[in-house]
Tab-separated table of C-alpha atoms in Angstrom:
chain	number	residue	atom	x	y	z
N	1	UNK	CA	-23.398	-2.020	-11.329
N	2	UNK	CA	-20.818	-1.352	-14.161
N	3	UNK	CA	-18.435	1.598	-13.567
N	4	UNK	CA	-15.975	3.095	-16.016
N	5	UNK	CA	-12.656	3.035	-14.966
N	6	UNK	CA	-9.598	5.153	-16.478
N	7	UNK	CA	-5.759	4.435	-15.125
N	8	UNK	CA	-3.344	7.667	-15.887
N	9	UNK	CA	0.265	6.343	-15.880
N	10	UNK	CA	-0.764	2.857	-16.849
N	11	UNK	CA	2.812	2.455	-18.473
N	12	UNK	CA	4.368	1.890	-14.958
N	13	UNK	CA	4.585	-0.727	-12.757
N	14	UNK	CA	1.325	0.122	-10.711
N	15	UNK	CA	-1.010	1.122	-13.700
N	16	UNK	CA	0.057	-2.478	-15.140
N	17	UNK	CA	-0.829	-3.858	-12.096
N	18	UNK	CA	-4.325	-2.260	-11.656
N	19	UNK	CA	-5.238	-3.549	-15.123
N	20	UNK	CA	-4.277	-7.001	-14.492
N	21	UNK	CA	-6.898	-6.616	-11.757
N	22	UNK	CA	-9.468	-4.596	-13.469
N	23	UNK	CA	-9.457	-7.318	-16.253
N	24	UNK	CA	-11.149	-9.453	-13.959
N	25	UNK	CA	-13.541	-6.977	-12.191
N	26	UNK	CA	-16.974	-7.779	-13.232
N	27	UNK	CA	-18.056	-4.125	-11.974
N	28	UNK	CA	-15.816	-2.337	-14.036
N	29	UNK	CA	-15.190	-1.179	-17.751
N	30	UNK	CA	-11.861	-0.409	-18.343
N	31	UNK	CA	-11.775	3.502	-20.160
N	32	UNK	CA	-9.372	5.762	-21.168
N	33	UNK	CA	-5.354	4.695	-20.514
N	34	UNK	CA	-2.966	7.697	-20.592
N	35	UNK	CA	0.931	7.701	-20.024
N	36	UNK	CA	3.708	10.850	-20.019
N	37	UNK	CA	6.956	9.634	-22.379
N	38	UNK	CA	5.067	6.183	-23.469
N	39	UNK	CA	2.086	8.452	-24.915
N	40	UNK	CA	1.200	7.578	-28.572
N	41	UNK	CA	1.994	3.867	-28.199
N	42	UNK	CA	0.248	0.760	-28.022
N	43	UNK	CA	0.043	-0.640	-24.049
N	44	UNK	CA	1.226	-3.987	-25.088
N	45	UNK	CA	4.444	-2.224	-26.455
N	46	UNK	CA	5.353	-1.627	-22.637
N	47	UNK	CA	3.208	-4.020	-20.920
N	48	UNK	CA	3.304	-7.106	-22.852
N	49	UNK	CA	1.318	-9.303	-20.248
N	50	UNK	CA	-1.793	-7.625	-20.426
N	51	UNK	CA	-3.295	-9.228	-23.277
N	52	UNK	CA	-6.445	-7.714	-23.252
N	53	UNK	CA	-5.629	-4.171	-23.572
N	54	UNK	CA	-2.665	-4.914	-26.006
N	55	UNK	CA	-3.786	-2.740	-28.609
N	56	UNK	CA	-4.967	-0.165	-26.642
N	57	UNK	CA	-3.339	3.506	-27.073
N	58	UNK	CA	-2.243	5.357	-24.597
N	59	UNK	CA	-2.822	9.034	-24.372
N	60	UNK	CA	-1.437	11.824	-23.137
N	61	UNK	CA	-1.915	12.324	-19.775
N	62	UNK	CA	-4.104	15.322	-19.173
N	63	UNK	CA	-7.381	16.052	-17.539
N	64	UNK	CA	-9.095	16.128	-21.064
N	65	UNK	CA	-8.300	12.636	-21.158
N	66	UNK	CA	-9.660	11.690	-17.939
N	67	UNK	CA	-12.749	12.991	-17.729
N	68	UNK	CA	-16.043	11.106	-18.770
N	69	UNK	CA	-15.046	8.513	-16.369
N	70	UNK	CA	-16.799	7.354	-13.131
N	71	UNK	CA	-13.872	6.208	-11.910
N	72	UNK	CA	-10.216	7.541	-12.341
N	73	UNK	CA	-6.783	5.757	-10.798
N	74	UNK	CA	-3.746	8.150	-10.973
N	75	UNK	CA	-0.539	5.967	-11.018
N	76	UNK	CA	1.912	8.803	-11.499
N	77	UNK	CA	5.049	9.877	-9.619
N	78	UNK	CA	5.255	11.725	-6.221
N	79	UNK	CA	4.073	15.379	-6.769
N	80	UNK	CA	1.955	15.008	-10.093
N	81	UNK	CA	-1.121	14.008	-8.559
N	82	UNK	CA	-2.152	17.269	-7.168
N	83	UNK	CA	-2.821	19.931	-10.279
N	84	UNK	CA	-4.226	17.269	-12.161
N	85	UNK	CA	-6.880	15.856	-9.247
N	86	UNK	CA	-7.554	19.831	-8.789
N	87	UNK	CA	-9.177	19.710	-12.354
N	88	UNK	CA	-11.382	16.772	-12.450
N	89	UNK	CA	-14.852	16.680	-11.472
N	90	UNK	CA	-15.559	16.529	-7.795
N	91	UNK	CA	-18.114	13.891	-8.766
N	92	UNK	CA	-15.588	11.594	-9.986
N	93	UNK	CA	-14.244	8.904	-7.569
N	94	UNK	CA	-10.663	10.098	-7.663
N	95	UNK	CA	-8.118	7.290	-6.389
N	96	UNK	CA	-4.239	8.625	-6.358
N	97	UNK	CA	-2.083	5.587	-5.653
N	98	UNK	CA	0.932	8.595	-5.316
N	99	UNK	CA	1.915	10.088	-1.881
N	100	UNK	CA	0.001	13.440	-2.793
N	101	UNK	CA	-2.786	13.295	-0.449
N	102	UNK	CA	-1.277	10.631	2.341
N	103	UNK	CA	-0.071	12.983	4.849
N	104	UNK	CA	-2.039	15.162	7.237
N	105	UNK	CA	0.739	17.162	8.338
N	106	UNK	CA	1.837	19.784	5.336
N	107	UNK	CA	4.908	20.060	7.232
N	108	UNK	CA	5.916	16.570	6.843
N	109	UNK	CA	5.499	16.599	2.810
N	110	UNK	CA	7.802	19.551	2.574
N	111	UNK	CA	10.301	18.233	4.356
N	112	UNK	CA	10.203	14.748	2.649
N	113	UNK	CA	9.185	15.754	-0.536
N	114	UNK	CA	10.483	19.188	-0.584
N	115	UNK	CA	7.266	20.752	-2.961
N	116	UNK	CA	4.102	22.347	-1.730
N	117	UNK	CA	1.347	20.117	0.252
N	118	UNK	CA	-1.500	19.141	-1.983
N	119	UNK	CA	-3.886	18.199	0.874
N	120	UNK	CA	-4.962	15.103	2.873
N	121	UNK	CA	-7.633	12.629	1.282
N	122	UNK	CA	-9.299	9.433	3.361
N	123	UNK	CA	-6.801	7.334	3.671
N	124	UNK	CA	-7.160	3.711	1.783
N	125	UNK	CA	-6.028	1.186	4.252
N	126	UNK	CA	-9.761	-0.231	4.980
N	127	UNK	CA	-8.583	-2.365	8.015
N	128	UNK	CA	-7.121	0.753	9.957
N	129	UNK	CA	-10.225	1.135	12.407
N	130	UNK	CA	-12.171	3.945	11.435
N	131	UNK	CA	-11.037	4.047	7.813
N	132	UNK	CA	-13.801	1.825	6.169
N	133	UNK	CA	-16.483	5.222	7.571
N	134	UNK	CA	-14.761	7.486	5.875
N	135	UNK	CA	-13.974	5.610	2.474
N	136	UNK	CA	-17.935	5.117	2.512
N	137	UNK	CA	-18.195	8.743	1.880
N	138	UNK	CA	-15.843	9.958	-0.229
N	139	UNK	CA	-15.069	10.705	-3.439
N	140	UNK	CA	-11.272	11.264	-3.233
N	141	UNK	CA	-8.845	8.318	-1.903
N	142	UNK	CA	-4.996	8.455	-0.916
N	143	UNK	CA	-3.675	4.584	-1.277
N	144	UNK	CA	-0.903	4.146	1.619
N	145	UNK	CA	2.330	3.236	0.489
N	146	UNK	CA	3.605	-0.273	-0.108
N	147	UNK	CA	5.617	-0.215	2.996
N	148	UNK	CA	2.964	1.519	5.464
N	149	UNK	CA	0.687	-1.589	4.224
N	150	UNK	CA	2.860	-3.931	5.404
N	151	UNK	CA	4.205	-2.221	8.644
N	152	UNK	CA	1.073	-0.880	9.662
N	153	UNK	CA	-0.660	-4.132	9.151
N	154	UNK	CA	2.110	-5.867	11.351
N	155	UNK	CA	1.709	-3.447	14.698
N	156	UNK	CA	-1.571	-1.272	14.523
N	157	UNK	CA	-3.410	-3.826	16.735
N	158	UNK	CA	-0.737	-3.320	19.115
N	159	UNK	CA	-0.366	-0.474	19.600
N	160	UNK	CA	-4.340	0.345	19.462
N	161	UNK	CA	-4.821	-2.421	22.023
N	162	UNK	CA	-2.269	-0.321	24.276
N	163	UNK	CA	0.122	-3.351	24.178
N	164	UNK	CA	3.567	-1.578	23.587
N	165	UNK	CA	5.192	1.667	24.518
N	166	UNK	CA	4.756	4.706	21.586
N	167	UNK	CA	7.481	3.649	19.597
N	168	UNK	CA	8.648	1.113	16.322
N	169	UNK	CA	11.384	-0.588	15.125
N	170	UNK	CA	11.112	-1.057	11.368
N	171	UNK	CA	13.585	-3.217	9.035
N	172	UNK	CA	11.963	-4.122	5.852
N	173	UNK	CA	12.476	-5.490	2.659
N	174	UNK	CA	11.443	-4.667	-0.491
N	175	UNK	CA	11.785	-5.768	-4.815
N	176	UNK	CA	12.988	-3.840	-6.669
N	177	UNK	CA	9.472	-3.068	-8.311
N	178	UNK	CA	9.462	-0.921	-5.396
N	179	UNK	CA	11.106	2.129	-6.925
N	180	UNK	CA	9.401	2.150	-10.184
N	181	UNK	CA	9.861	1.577	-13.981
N	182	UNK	CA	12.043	4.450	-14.493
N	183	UNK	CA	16.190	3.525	-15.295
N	184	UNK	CA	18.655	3.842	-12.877
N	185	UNK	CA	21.630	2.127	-12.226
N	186	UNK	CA	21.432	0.612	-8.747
N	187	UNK	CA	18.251	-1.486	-9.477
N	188	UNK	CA	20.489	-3.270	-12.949
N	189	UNK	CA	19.979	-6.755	-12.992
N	190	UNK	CA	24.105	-7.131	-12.166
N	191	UNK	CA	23.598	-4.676	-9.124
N	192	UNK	CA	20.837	-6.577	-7.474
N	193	UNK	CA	21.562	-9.933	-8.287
N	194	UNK	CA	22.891	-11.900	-5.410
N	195	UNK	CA	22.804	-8.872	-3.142
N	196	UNK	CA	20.701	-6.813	-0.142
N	197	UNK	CA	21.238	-3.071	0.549
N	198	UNK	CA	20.203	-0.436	2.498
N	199	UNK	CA	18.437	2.978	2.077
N	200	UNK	CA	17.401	5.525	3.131
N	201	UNK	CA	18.263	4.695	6.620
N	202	UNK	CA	18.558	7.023	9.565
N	203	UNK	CA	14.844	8.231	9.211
N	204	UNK	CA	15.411	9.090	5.573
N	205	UNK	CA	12.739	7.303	3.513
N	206	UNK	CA	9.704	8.755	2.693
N	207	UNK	CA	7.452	6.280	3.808
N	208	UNK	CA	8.732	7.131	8.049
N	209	UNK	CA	6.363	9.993	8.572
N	210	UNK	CA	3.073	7.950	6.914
N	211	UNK	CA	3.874	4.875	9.416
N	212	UNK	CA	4.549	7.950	12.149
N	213	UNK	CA	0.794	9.008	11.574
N	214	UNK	CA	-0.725	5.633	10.663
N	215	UNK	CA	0.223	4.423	14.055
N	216	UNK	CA	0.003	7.815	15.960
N	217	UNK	CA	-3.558	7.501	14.781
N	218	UNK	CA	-4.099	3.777	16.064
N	219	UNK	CA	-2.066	4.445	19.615
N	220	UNK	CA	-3.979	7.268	20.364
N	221	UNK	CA	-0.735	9.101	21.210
N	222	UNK	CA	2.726	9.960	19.185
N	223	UNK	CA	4.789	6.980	17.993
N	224	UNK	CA	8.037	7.255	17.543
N	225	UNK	CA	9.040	4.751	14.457
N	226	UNK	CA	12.848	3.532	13.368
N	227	UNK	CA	12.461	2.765	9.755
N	228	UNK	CA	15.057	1.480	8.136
N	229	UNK	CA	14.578	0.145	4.475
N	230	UNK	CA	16.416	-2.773	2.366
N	231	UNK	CA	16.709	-3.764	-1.128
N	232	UNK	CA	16.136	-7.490	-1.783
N	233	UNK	CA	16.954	-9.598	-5.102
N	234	UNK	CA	13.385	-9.898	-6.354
N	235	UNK	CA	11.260	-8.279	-8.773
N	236	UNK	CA	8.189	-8.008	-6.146
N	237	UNK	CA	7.186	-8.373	-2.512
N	238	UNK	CA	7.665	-7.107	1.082
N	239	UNK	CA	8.729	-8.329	4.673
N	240	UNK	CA	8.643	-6.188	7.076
N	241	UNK	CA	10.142	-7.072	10.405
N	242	UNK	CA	8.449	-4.836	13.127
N	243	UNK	CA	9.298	-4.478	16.898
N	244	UNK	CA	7.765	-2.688	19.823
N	245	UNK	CA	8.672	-2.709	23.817
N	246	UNK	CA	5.867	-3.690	25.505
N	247	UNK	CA	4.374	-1.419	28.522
N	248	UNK	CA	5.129	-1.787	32.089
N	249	UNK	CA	2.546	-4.450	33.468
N	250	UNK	CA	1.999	-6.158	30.038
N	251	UNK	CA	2.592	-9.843	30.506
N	252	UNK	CA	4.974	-11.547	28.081
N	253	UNK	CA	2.627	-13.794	27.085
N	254	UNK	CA	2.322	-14.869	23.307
N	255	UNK	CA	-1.358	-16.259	23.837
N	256	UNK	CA	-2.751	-13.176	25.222
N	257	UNK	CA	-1.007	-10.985	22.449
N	258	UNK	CA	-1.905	-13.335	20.045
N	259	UNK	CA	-5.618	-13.057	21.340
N	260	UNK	CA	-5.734	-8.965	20.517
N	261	UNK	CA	-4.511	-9.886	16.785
N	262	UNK	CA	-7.422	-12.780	15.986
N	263	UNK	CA	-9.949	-10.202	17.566
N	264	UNK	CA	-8.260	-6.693	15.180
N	265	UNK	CA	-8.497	-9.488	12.132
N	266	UNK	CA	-11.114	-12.273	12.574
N	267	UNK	CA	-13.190	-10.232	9.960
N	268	UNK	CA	-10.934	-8.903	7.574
N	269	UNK	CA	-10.613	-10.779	4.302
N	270	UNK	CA	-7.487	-9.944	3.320
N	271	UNK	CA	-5.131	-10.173	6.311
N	272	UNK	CA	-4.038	-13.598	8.019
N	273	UNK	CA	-2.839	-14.036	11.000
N	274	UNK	CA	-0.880	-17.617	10.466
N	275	UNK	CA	-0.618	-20.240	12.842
N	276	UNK	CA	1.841	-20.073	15.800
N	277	UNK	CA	5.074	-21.307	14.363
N	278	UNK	CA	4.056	-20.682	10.849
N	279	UNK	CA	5.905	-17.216	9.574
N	280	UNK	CA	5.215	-14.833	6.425
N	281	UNK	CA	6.737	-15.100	2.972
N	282	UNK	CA	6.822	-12.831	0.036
N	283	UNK	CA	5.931	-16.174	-2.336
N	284	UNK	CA	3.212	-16.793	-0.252
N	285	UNK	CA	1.519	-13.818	-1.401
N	286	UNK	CA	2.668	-13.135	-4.427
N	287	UNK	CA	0.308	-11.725	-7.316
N	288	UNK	CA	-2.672	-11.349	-4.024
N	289	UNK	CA	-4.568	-8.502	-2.112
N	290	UNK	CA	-3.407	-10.730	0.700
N	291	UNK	CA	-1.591	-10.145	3.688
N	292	UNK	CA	0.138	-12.632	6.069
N	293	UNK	CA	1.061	-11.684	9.255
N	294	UNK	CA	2.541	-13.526	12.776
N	295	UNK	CA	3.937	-12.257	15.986
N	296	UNK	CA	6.345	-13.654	18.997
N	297	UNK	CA	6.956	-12.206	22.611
N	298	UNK	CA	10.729	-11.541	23.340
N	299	UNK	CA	10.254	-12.030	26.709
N	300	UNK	CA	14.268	-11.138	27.821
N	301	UNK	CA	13.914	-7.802	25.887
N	302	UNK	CA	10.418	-7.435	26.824
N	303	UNK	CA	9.799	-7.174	23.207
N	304	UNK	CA	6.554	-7.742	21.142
N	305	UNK	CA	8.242	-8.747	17.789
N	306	UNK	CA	5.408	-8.422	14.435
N	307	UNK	CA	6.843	-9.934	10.738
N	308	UNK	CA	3.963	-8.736	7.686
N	309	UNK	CA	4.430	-9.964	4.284
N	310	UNK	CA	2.746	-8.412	1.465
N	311	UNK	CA	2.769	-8.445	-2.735
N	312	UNK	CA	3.952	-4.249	-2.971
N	313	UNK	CA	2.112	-4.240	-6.043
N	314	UNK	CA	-0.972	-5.580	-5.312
N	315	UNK	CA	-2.159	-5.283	-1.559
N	316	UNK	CA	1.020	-2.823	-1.218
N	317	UNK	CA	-0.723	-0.523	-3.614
N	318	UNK	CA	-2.744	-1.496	-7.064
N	319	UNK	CA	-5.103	-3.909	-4.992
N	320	UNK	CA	-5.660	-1.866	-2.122
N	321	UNK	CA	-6.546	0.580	-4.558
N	322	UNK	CA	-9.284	-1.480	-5.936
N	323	UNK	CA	-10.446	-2.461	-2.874
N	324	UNK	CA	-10.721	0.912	-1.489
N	325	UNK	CA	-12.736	1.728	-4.586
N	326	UNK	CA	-15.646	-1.342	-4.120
N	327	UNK	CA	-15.720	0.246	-0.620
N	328	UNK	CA	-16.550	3.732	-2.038
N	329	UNK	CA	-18.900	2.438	-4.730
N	330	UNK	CA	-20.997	0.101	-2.511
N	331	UNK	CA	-19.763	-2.839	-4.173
N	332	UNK	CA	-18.981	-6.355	-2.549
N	333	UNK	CA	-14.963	-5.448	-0.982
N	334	UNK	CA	-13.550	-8.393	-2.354
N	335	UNK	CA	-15.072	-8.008	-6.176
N	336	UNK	CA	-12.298	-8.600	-8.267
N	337	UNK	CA	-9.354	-8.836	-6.045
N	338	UNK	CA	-7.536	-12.552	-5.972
N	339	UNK	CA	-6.676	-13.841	-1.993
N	340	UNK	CA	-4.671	-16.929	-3.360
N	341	UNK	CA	-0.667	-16.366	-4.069
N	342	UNK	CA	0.741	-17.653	-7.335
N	343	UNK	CA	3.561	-20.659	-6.461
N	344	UNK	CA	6.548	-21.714	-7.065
């Protein structure tokens, strides 16, 4: 089964990133690449490592453009998803790796993203229980965002498992790939060099009400979550450092908290949950649709601590876009998608 694939905004960071990974997807034909400002040029003008679509132009970015395609990824900035999904064929598997058509609650966008709500598509994190169902039967797919990957990945079992009280601590950092391709002056090589910041802290960043629902959903009940988000010096990758109180009556044992994670992962093939004493890296992972993941009991602060690591451009978004898309066609999960890290 050969499907044909077009990426819109495949001048940014995630449309490069979904190419590098479509290049080697044996069930797909790369189409039609469209951009905004970049339009009119050759891709390898702006994304020099992709060799094999080098001399490829990129259109405008328009539903025109689009259609003819089995398969479309949108890779375009928060808000620009919506009008152009609305005109494409409801045939088409649609995959927006934008925020668009994350959130179920419309008053959530507006307050975070201060514009309209768009709607609320099957969400693409396959290993949320539940999710795989719905991706199976759909033809529209919201990719989570590269921090709701990792968190969510770190505490869901948790917190479906009725391990910890309905509530998340959330410090996690991110490179600087993170905020895009677009200029600005706090992600200059000079400013980030040798330095960590925050953002977005106090329950500012976009991302808190997605991990809000994401683990309201797996807990059965509202989750309160604490997300506060850093900068680090590095081009790509995400920890996330993720705590919980456990409930009254929990033991503080590791092994029997350790025993809910191997059961929520012993068939997933792109999360690992390491070794006891072995913790997550971002090199690890880097350039893979894997995720690493480990956990320790606090036992004086009756705390159930979770650490994720993830690659925010590949499992964090591009390759759990992919994935979700095998799902939705009936191909093979893994086709295409690399589980080994590139090191040093």
């Amino acid at each position: 089964m050969t499907v044909r694939v077009a990426v819109a905004g495949a001048s940014g960071y995630a449309g490069g990133e979904l190419l590098r990974l479509l290049a080697s997807h044996p069930g797909a034909e790369v189409g039609a690449l469209t951009a905004h400002s970049s339009a009119g040029r050759r891709l390898g003008s702006v994304q020099p490592q992709l060799a094999e679509f080098a001399e490829r132009l990129l259109l405008d970015t328009s539903a025109d453009s689009l259609r003819g395609h089995d398969v479309v990824f949108l890779a375009l900035p928060h808000g620009q998803s919506g009008s152009l999904a609305a005109e494409l064929d409801p045939g088409t598997l649609v995959v927006d790796c934008g925020a668009d058509f994350r959130l179920r609650d419309p008053a959530a966008w507006e307050r975070f993203y201060g514009s309209p709500h768009a709607g609320t598509w099957p969400y693409g994190l396959p290993e949320l229980p539940g999710a795989r169902a719905e991706l199976k039967e759909t033809s529209r797919i919201a990719v989570p965002g590269c921090y709701p990957t990792a968190a969510t990945l770190a505490l869901f079992p948790a917190h479906a498992a009725a391990l910890v009280e309905p509530e998340a601590v959330i410090v996690a950092a991110s490179g600087t790939s993170g905020a895009g391709r677009s200029p600005a002056p706090h992600l200059l090589g000079s400013e980030v060099m040798g330095s960590m910041s925050p953002y977005g802290v106090g329950g500012g960043h976009r991302h808190t009400p997605e991990l809000v629902q994401n683990l309201s959903l797996a807990a059965g009940e509202h989750v309160t979550v604490s997300f506060t988000p850093t900068l680090a010096p590095m081009p790509r990758g995400i920890l996330a450092t993720c705590s919980a109180r456990l409930r009254p009556g929990v033991a503080c044992r590791e092994d029997e908290v350790r025993e809910v994670f191997e059961a929520a992962y012993a068939d997933e093939p792109f999360v690992r949950l390491l070794p006891p004493g072995q913790w997550p890296s971002t090199a690890a992972v880097l350039g893979s649709n894997s995720a690493q993941v480990q956990i320790a009991v606090d036992p004086d602060a009756r705390r159930l601590i979770c650490v994720s690591a993830v690659d925010n451009l590949t499992k964090g978004t591009a390759g759990g876009a992919v994935q979700s898309m095998n799902i939705a066609l009936g191909l093979p999960e893994r086709l295409g998608l690399p589980t080994n890290g590139v090191a040093p």
